[in-house]
PDB file of C-alpha atoms in Angstrom:
ATOM      1  CA  ALA A   1      -0.162  -0.021  -0.063  1.00 85.00           C
ATOM      2  CA  TYR A   2       2.701   2.230   0.888  1.00 89.00           C
ATOM      3  CA  CYS A   3       4.446   1.693  -2.591  1.00 85.00           C
ATOM      4  CA  ASP A   4       0.998   2.352  -4.519  1.00 82.00           C
ATOM      5  CA  GLU A   5       0.930   5.497  -2.577  1.00 87.00           C
ATOM      6  CA  GLN A   6       4.340   6.829  -3.513  1.00 87.00           C
ATOM      7  CA  GLY A   7       3.775   5.463  -7.117  1.00 85.00           C
ATOM      8  CA  SER A   8       6.961   2.955  -6.646  1.00 88.00           C
ATOM      9  CA  ASP A   9       7.260  -0.375  -7.471  1.00 91.00           C
ATOM     10  CA  LEU A  10       7.815  -3.257  -5.202  1.00 93.00           C
ATOM     11  CA  TRP A  11       8.345  -7.183  -6.407  1.00 95.00           C
ATOM     12  CA  PHE A  12       8.337 -10.024  -4.252  1.00 95.00           C
ATOM     13  CA  PHE A  13      10.469 -12.791  -5.469  1.00 97.00           C
ATOM     14  CA  MET A  14      11.683 -16.415  -4.389  1.00 94.00           C
ATOM     15  CA  ASN A  15      14.421 -17.619  -5.805  1.00 94.00           C
ATOM     16  CA  GLY A  16      14.603 -21.099  -4.911  1.00 90.00           C
ATOM     17  CA  ASP A  17      15.761 -23.774  -2.234  1.00 89.00           C
ATOM     18  CA  TRP A  18      12.292 -23.149  -0.214  1.00 87.00           C
ATOM     19  CA  VAL A  19      12.500 -26.880   0.851  1.00 84.00           C
ATOM     20  CA  HIS A  20      15.864 -26.566   2.388  1.00 78.00           C
ATOM     21  CA  GLY A  21      16.390 -24.413   5.451  1.00 66.00           C
ATOM     22  CA  THR A  22      12.600 -24.124   6.362  1.00 71.00           C
ATOM     23  CA  GLY A  23      12.324 -27.258   8.674  1.00 71.00           C
ATOM     24  CA  LEU A  24       8.988 -28.078   7.098  1.00 75.00           C
ATOM     25  CA  ALA A  25      10.140 -29.987   4.148  1.00 74.00           C
ATOM     26  CA  MET A  26      13.997 -30.703   5.262  1.00 68.00           C
ATOM     27  CA  ASP A  27      12.857 -34.505   4.714  1.00 70.00           C
ATOM     28  CA  GLY A  28      11.954 -34.269   0.959  1.00 71.00           C
ATOM     29  CA  ASN A  29       8.320 -34.006   1.884  1.00 78.00           C
ATOM     30  CA  ALA A  30       6.886 -30.410   1.203  1.00 84.00           C
ATOM     31  CA  THR A  31       3.269 -31.093   1.531  1.00 83.00           C
ATOM     32  CA  MET A  32       3.007 -29.004   4.507  1.00 84.00           C
ATOM     33  CA  LEU A  33       5.099 -26.001   2.946  1.00 87.00           C
ATOM     34  CA  VAL A  34       3.401 -25.649  -0.115  1.00 87.00           C
ATOM     35  CA  PRO A  35      -0.056 -24.535   1.321  1.00 88.00           C
ATOM     36  CA  LEU A  36       1.921 -21.647   2.985  1.00 89.00           C
ATOM     37  CA  LEU A  37       3.972 -20.863  -0.007  1.00 90.00           C
ATOM     38  CA  LYS A  38       0.863 -20.541  -2.114  1.00 91.00           C
ATOM     39  CA  GLN A  39      -0.409 -17.807   0.265  1.00 92.00           C
ATOM     40  CA  MET A  40       2.344 -15.457  -0.824  1.00 93.00           C
ATOM     41  CA  PRO A  41       1.891 -13.193  -3.627  1.00 93.00           C
ATOM     42  CA  TRP A  42       5.010 -14.097  -5.413  1.00 95.00           C
ATOM     43  CA  ASP A  43       5.638 -11.966  -8.687  1.00 97.00           C
ATOM     44  CA  ALA A  44       8.402 -14.573  -9.862  1.00 97.00           C
ATOM     45  CA  ILE A  45       9.465 -17.811  -8.556  1.00 95.00           C
ATOM     46  CA  ASN A  46      12.822 -19.822  -9.555  1.00 95.00           C
ATOM     47  CA  LEU A  47      13.430 -23.286  -9.047  1.00 92.00           C
ATOM     48  CA  GLY A  48      16.469 -24.154  -6.601  1.00 93.00           C
ATOM     49  CA  ASN A  49      18.580 -27.465  -6.977  1.00 94.00           C
ATOM     50  CA  HIS A  50      17.226 -28.609  -3.827  1.00 90.00           C
ATOM     51  CA  GLU A  51      13.854 -28.673  -5.507  1.00 91.00           C
ATOM     52  CA  SER A  52      15.344 -30.470  -8.577  1.00 94.00           C
ATOM     53  CA  TYR A  53      16.741 -33.658  -6.544  1.00 93.00           C
ATOM     54  CA  LYS A  54      13.788 -35.372  -5.283  1.00 90.00           C
ATOM     55  CA  SER A  55      11.082 -36.546  -7.676  1.00 93.00           C
ATOM     56  CA  ALA A  56       8.494 -36.184  -5.118  1.00 90.00           C
ATOM     57  CA  ILE A  57       9.263 -32.386  -4.837  1.00 90.00           C
ATOM     58  CA  VAL A  58       9.191 -32.337  -8.560  1.00 93.00           C
ATOM     59  CA  ARG A  59       5.627 -33.807  -8.557  1.00 93.00           C
ATOM     60  CA  LEU A  60       4.041 -31.551  -6.001  1.00 90.00           C
ATOM     61  CA  MET A  61       5.337 -28.548  -7.799  1.00 91.00           C
ATOM     62  CA  THR A  62       3.975 -29.491 -11.225  1.00 93.00           C
ATOM     63  CA  LYS A  63       0.615 -30.498  -9.405  1.00 94.00           C
ATOM     64  CA  GLU A  64       0.193 -27.729  -7.125  1.00 91.00           C
ATOM     65  CA  MET A  65       2.746 -24.754  -7.589  1.00 92.00           C
ATOM     66  CA  VAL A  66       2.961 -24.463 -11.265  1.00 94.00           C
ATOM     67  CA  PRO A  67      -1.040 -24.560 -11.833  1.00 95.00           C
ATOM     68  CA  HIS A  68      -1.274 -21.870  -8.916  1.00 94.00           C
ATOM     69  CA  PHE A  69       1.499 -19.442  -9.645  1.00 95.00           C
ATOM     70  CA  GLY A  70       0.988 -19.813 -13.703  1.00 95.00           C
ATOM     71  CA  GLU A  71       3.432 -17.453 -15.281  1.00 95.00           C
ATOM     72  CA  ALA A  72       5.292 -16.356 -12.139  1.00 97.00           C
ATOM     73  CA  PHE A  73       6.835 -19.799 -11.827  1.00 96.00           C
ATOM     74  CA  LEU A  74       9.776 -19.049 -14.330  1.00 97.00           C
ATOM     75  CA  THR A  75      11.984 -22.063 -15.393  1.00 95.00           C
ATOM     76  CA  SER A  76      14.323 -20.500 -18.356  1.00 97.00           C
ATOM     77  CA  ASN A  77      16.385 -23.724 -18.214  1.00 97.00           C
ATOM     78  CA  THR A  78      14.707 -26.503 -16.486  1.00 97.00           C
ATOM     79  CA  LEU A  79      12.329 -28.594 -18.283  1.00 96.00           C
ATOM     80  CA  LEU A  80      10.102 -31.616 -17.892  1.00 96.00           C
ATOM     81  CA  ALA A  81      12.341 -34.643 -19.014  1.00 97.00           C
ATOM     82  CA  LYS A  82       9.314 -36.331 -20.531  1.00 96.00           C
ATOM     83  CA  THR A  83       7.927 -33.487 -22.648  1.00 95.00           C
ATOM     84  CA  MET A  84      11.129 -31.320 -22.841  1.00 95.00           C
ATOM     85  CA  GLU A  85       8.644 -28.381 -22.082  1.00 94.00           C
ATOM     86  CA  PRO A  86       9.513 -25.800 -19.508  1.00 93.00           C
ATOM     87  CA  LEU A  87       8.565 -27.145 -15.644  1.00 91.00           C
ATOM     88  CA  GLY A  88       7.145 -23.763 -14.972  1.00 85.00           C
ATOM     89  CA  GLY A  89       4.478 -21.692 -16.288  1.00 87.00           C
ATOM     90  CA  ALA A  90       7.046 -19.505 -18.276  1.00 95.00           C
ATOM     91  CA  ARG A  91      10.673 -19.020 -19.111  1.00 97.00           C
ATOM     92  CA  TYR A  92      10.609 -15.768 -18.718  1.00 98.00           C
ATOM     93  CA  ARG A  93       8.013 -12.761 -17.344  1.00 97.00           C
ATOM     94  CA  LEU A  94       7.226  -9.174 -18.060  1.00 98.00           C
ATOM     95  CA  LEU A  95       6.180  -7.362 -14.637  1.00 98.00           C
ATOM     96  CA  GLN A  96       4.138  -4.080 -15.251  1.00 96.00           C
ATOM     97  CA  GLY A  97       4.437  -1.730 -12.288  1.00 93.00           C
ATOM     98  CA  ASN A  98       3.396   1.681 -11.601  1.00 88.00           C
ATOM     99  CA  ASN A  99       6.654   3.432 -13.333  1.00 86.00           C
ATOM    100  CA  ASN A 100       8.245   0.630 -14.861  1.00 91.00           C
ATOM    101  CA  THR A 101       8.210  -2.684 -16.842  1.00 96.00           C
ATOM    102  CA  LEU A 102      10.563  -5.531 -15.463  1.00 98.00           C
ATOM    103  CA  LEU A 103      11.760  -8.493 -17.896  1.00 98.00           C
ATOM    104  CA  VAL A 104      12.540 -11.286 -15.514  1.00 98.00           C
ATOM    105  CA  PHE A 105      14.221 -14.825 -15.995  1.00 98.00           C
ATOM    106  CA  GLY A 106      14.576 -17.683 -13.668  1.00 97.00           C
ATOM    107  CA  PHE A 107      18.117 -19.906 -14.181  1.00 98.00           C
ATOM    108  CA  LEU A 108      19.129 -22.540 -12.365  1.00 97.00           C
ATOM    109  CA  TYR A 109      22.900 -23.368 -12.449  1.00 97.00           C
ATOM    110  CA  ASN A 110      24.020 -26.596 -14.506  1.00 97.00           C
ATOM    111  CA  VAL A 111      22.785 -28.973 -12.197  1.00 95.00           C
ATOM    112  CA  TYR A 112      23.962 -32.404 -13.630  1.00 93.00           C
ATOM    113  CA  HIS A 113      22.014 -35.292 -11.461  1.00 94.00           C
ATOM    114  CA  PRO A 114      18.323 -33.911 -11.064  1.00 96.00           C
ATOM    115  CA  SER A 115      15.574 -35.868 -10.350  1.00 96.00           C
ATOM    116  CA  HIS A 116      14.638 -38.381 -13.373  1.00 97.00           C
ATOM    117  CA  LEU A 117      11.594 -36.168 -13.992  1.00 97.00           C
ATOM    118  CA  LEU A 118      13.785 -32.956 -14.808  1.00 97.00           C
ATOM    119  CA  HIS A 119      16.392 -32.037 -17.393  1.00 97.00           C
ATOM    120  CA  VAL A 120      18.292 -29.102 -16.604  1.00 97.00           C
ATOM    121  CA  SER A 121      19.649 -27.667 -20.055  1.00 97.00           C
ATOM    122  CA  ARG A 122      23.134 -26.063 -19.937  1.00 98.00           C
ATOM    123  CA  VAL A 123      22.971 -22.199 -19.450  1.00 98.00           C
ATOM    124  CA  GLU A 124      25.458 -21.621 -22.049  1.00 98.00           C
ATOM    125  CA  GLU A 125      23.101 -23.228 -24.622  1.00 98.00           C
ATOM    126  CA  VAL A 126      19.920 -21.836 -23.462  1.00 98.00           C
ATOM    127  CA  LEU A 127      21.693 -18.303 -23.911  1.00 98.00           C
ATOM    128  CA  GLU A 128      21.546 -19.124 -27.786  1.00 98.00           C
ATOM    129  CA  GLU A 129      18.125 -20.451 -28.091  1.00 98.00           C
ATOM    130  CA  ASP A 130      15.821 -18.238 -30.001  1.00 97.00           C
ATOM    131  CA  TRP A 131      13.101 -17.830 -27.143  1.00 97.00           C
ATOM    132  CA  PHE A 132      15.890 -15.806 -25.103  1.00 98.00           C
ATOM    133  CA  ARG A 133      16.888 -13.213 -28.099  1.00 97.00           C
ATOM    134  CA  LEU A 134      13.285 -13.096 -28.527  1.00 98.00           C
ATOM    135  CA  ALA A 135      12.452 -12.162 -25.141  1.00 98.00           C
ATOM    136  CA  LEU A 136      15.178  -9.231 -25.147  1.00 98.00           C
ATOM    137  CA  THR A 137      14.430  -7.783 -28.310  1.00 97.00           C
ATOM    138  CA  GLU A 138      10.733  -8.096 -28.941  1.00 97.00           C
ATOM    139  CA  HIS A 139       9.601  -6.601 -25.942  1.00 96.00           C
ATOM    140  CA  GLU A 140       9.351  -3.396 -24.151  1.00 96.00           C
ATOM    141  CA  TYR A 141      10.919  -3.029 -20.727  1.00 97.00           C
ATOM    142  CA  ASP A 142      13.227  -0.694 -18.382  1.00 96.00           C
ATOM    143  CA  ALA A 143      15.234  -3.082 -16.432  1.00 97.00           C
ATOM    144  CA  ILE A 144      15.921  -6.806 -16.224  1.00 98.00           C
ATOM    145  CA  CYS A 145      16.056  -8.977 -13.259  1.00 98.00           C
ATOM    146  CA  VAL A 146      17.760 -12.303 -13.558  1.00 98.00           C
ATOM    147  CA  LEU A 147      16.932 -14.876 -10.773  1.00 98.00           C
ATOM    148  CA  ALA A 148      19.835 -16.879 -10.929  1.00 97.00           C
ATOM    149  CA  HIS A 149      20.195 -19.862  -8.720  1.00 97.00           C
ATOM    150  CA  MET A 150      24.075 -19.923  -8.535  1.00 97.00           C
ATOM    151  CA  ASP A 151      26.930 -18.638  -6.565  1.00 94.00           C
ATOM    152  CA  ASN A 152      27.414 -14.994  -7.276  1.00 92.00           C
ATOM    153  CA  ASP A 153      30.994 -15.791  -8.624  1.00 95.00           C
ATOM    154  CA  ASP A 154      30.012 -18.546 -10.894  1.00 97.00           C
ATOM    155  CA  PRO A 155      31.340 -17.691 -14.531  1.00 97.00           C
ATOM    156  CA  LEU A 156      27.662 -18.643 -15.524  1.00 98.00           C
ATOM    157  CA  ILE A 157      26.694 -14.823 -14.274  1.00 98.00           C
ATOM    158  CA  GLU A 158      28.970 -13.125 -16.686  1.00 97.00           C
ATOM    159  CA  ARG A 159      27.879 -15.542 -19.853  1.00 98.00           C
ATOM    160  CA  ILE A 160      24.226 -14.394 -18.877  1.00 98.00           C
ATOM    161  CA  LEU A 161      25.034 -10.523 -18.399  1.00 97.00           C
ATOM    162  CA  SER A 162      27.200 -10.762 -21.798  1.00 96.00           C
ATOM    163  CA  LYS A 163      24.539 -12.339 -23.820  1.00 97.00           C
ATOM    164  CA  ILE A 164      22.263  -9.841 -22.574  1.00 98.00           C
ATOM    165  CA  ARG A 165      24.143  -7.009 -23.315  1.00 97.00           C
ATOM    166  CA  GLU A 166      24.521  -8.253 -26.931  1.00 95.00           C
ATOM    167  CA  HIS A 167      20.760  -7.603 -27.338  1.00 95.00           C
ATOM    168  CA  THR A 168      20.257  -4.580 -25.218  1.00 95.00           C
ATOM    169  CA  ARG A 169      21.640  -1.444 -24.834  1.00 81.00           C
ATOM    170  CA  ASP A 170      24.698  -0.898 -22.769  1.00 84.00           C
ATOM    171  CA  ARG A 171      22.968   1.285 -20.131  1.00 90.00           C
ATOM    172  CA  MET A 172      20.270  -1.077 -19.465  1.00 95.00           C
ATOM    173  CA  PRO A 173      19.838  -1.945 -15.815  1.00 97.00           C
ATOM    174  CA  VAL A 174      20.375  -5.534 -15.093  1.00 97.00           C
ATOM    175  CA  GLN A 175      20.121  -7.146 -11.642  1.00 97.00           C
ATOM    176  CA  PHE A 176      21.042 -10.606 -10.762  1.00 97.00           C
ATOM    177  CA  LEU A 177      19.313 -12.118  -7.598  1.00 96.00           C
TER     178      LEU A 177
END
């Protein structure tokens, strides 16, 4: 309400590993946690590596979270192994605020042994796909946010930024979370 009064924008993001550290899903059973997460007004959700390992969690996400959050559940490089379609509702999202439009991506680092239900595409390969280029060139936006579930010093951060810079103006604000 305060941000609306001020005419400013406030975004609510979750960048993965929601099953790790809460105490409500540490055993791989997130059935008690998901109802709580569904009460939150997430603007964008990214998948973490801890959600990618257990098939029961993947099933729960596809059954409960993805339908509930729709295009807010971003999986830029995480696919369902059976269909090779994105696990989430979208690969990216445009968020329209009071003053700005934000382009948001959701990347998971190159996880090599996820659940058999998932395929994590290598980030380097995804950056060369048409959908990524089109997301950057076919839309109007004021800034980019990359939900990057990876270490801040991971070389993939620089690769993503370099690829973004190939398709945007140099002064385009880009924020990695």
